[in-house]
Each structure stands twice: as structure tokens, then as C-alpha cells.
PDB file of C-alpha atoms in Angstrom:
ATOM      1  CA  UNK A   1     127.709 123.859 102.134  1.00  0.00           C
ATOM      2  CA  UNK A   2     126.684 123.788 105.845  1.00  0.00           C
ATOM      3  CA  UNK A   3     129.901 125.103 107.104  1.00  0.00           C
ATOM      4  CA  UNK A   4     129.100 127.916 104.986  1.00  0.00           C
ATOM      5  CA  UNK A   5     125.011 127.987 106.060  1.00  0.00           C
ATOM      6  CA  UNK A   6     126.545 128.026 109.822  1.00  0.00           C
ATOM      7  CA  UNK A   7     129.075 131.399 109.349  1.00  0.00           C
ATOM      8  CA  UNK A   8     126.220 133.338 107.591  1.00  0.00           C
ATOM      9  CA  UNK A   9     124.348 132.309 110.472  1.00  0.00           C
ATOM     10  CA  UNK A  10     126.532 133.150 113.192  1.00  0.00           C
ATOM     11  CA  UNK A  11     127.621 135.966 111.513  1.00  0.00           C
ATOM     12  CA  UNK A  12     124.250 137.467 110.972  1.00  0.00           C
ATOM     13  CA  UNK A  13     121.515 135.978 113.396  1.00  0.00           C
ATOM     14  CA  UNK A  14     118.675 137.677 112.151  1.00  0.00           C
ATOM     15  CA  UNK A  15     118.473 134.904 109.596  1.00  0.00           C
ATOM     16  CA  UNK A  16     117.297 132.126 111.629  1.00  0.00           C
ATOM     17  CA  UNK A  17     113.498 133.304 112.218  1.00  0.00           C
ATOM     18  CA  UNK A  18     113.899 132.918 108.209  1.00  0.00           C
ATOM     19  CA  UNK A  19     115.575 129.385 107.937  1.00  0.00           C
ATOM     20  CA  UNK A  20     112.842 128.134 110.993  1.00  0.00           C
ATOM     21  CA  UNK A  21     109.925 129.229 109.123  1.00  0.00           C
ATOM     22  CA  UNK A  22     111.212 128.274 105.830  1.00  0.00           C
ATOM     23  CA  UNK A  23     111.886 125.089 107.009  1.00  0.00           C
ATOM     24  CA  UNK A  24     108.630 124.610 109.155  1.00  0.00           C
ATOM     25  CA  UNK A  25     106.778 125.860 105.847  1.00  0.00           C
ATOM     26  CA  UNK A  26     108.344 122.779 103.598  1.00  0.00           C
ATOM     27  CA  UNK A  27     107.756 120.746 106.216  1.00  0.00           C
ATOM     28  CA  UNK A  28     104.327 121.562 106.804  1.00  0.00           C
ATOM     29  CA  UNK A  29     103.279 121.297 102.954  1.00  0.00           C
ATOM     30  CA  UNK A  30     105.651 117.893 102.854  1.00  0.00           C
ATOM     31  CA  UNK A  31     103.018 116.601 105.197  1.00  0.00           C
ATOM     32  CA  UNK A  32      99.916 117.762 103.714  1.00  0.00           C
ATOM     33  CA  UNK A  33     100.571 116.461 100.457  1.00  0.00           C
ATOM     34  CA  UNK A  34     101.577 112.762 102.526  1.00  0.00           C
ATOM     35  CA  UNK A  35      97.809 113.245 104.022  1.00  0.00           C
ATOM     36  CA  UNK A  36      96.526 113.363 100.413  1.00  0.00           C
ATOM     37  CA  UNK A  37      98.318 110.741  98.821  1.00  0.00           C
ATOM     38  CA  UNK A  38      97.566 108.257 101.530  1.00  0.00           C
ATOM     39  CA  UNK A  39      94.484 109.546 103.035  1.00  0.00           C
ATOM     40  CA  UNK A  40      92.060 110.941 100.213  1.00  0.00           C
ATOM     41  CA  UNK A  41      89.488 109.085  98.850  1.00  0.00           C
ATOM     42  CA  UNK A  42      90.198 109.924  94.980  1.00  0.00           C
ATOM     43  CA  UNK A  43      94.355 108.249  95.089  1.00  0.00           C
ATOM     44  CA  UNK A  44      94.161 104.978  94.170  1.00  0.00           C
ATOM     45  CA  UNK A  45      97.266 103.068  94.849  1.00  0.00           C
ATOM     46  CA  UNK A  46      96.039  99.041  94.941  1.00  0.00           C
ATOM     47  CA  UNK A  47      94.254  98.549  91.658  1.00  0.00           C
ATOM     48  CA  UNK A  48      93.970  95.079  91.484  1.00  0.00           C
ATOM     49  CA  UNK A  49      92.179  95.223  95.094  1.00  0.00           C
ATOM     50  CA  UNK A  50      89.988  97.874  95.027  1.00  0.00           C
ATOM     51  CA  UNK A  51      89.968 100.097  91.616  1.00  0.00           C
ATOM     52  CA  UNK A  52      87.223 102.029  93.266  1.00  0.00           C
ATOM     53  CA  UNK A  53      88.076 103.507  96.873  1.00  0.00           C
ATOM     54  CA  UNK A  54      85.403 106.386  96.896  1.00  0.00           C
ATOM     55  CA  UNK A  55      82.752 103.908  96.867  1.00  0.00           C
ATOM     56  CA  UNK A  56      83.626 102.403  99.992  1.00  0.00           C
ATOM     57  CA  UNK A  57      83.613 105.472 102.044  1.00  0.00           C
ATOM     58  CA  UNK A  58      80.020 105.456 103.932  1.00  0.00           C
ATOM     59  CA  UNK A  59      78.275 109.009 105.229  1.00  0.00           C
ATOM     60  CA  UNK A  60      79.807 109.517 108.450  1.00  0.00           C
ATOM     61  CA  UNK A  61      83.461 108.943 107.410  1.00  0.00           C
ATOM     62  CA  UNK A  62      85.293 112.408 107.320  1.00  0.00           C
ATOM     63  CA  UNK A  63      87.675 112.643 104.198  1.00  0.00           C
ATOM     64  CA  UNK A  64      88.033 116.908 104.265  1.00  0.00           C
ATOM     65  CA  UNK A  65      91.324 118.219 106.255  1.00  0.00           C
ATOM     66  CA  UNK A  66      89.190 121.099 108.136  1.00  0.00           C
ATOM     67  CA  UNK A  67      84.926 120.798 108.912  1.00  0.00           C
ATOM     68  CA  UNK A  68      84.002 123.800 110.229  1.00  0.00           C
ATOM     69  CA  UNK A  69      80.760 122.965 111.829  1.00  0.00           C
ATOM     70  CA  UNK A  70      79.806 119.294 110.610  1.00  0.00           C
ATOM     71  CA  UNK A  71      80.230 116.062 113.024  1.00  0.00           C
ATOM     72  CA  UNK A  72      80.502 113.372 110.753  1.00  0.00           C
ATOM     73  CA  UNK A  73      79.319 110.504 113.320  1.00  0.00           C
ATOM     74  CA  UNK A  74      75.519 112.385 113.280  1.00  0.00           C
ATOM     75  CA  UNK A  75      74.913 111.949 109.667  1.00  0.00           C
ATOM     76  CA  UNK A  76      72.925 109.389 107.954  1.00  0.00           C
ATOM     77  CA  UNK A  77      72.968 108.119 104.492  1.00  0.00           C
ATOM     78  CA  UNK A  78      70.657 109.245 101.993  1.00  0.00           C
ATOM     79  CA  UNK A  79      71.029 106.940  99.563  1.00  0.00           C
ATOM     80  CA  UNK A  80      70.642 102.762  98.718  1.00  0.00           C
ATOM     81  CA  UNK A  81      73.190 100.408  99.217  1.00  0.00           C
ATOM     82  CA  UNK A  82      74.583  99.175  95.996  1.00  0.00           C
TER      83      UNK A  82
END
């Protein structure tokens, strides 16, 4: 099947902006949904440890992908400690 992905290619070169961004593109969203299953606050993988990860995150820990305007290290809590 790559012999045959390699003569289209050759034979018509226009085709490789299309395999570079298709391929960047899985690539991209391959990672992103990595970042959430390892890095958001909601997965919980260890039950046994910690059922409840979200309640260990304190104010200035940054859990979006993108803050537009916000630095996390300047906020302070507005709440007790439970």
C-alpha cells in the first residue's frame, strides 16, 4: 500500500501539501486528546489513590489549554480549606 501511496505521489505532486496537512491535522488532534486524558482535572485514572483529582487543584493552577488574559500565579483563593 505505500508503494502505491509513493507512484500517486510522484506521479502527481500536488498531493503532498494534502498528505502534510492531513497528517499534521491527526497528529495535532492525537495530541490534544493525550493533553486531556493525562492532564485535565475531570479524568480520573488512579481510583484507589485519589477518587477525587479536581479537589486537589488550588486557585493558581492553570488546567484550560488557551487563557487569554488571566495569569494564574496572581490569583488568590476565595474559598476555605476543606
Amino acid at each position: 500500500m505505500l508503494a502505491t501511496v509513493r507512484k500517486q505521489l510522484r506521479s502527481h505532486p500536488a498531493l503532498i501539501p494534502l498528505f502534510f496537512f492531513i497528517g499534521g491535522g491527526a497528529a495535532m488532534s492525537m495530541m490534544y486528546l493525550a493533553r486531556l486524558a493525562l492532564r485535565n482535572p475531570d479524568v480520573c485514572w488512579d481510583r484507589k489513590n485519589n477518587p477525587e483529582p479536581w479537589n486537589k487543584l488550588g486557585p493558581n493552577d492553570q488546567y484550560k489549554f488557551y487563557a487569554v488574559n488571566l495569569d494564574y500565579s496572581k490569583l488568590k483563593k476565595h474559598g476555605p480549606d476543606f
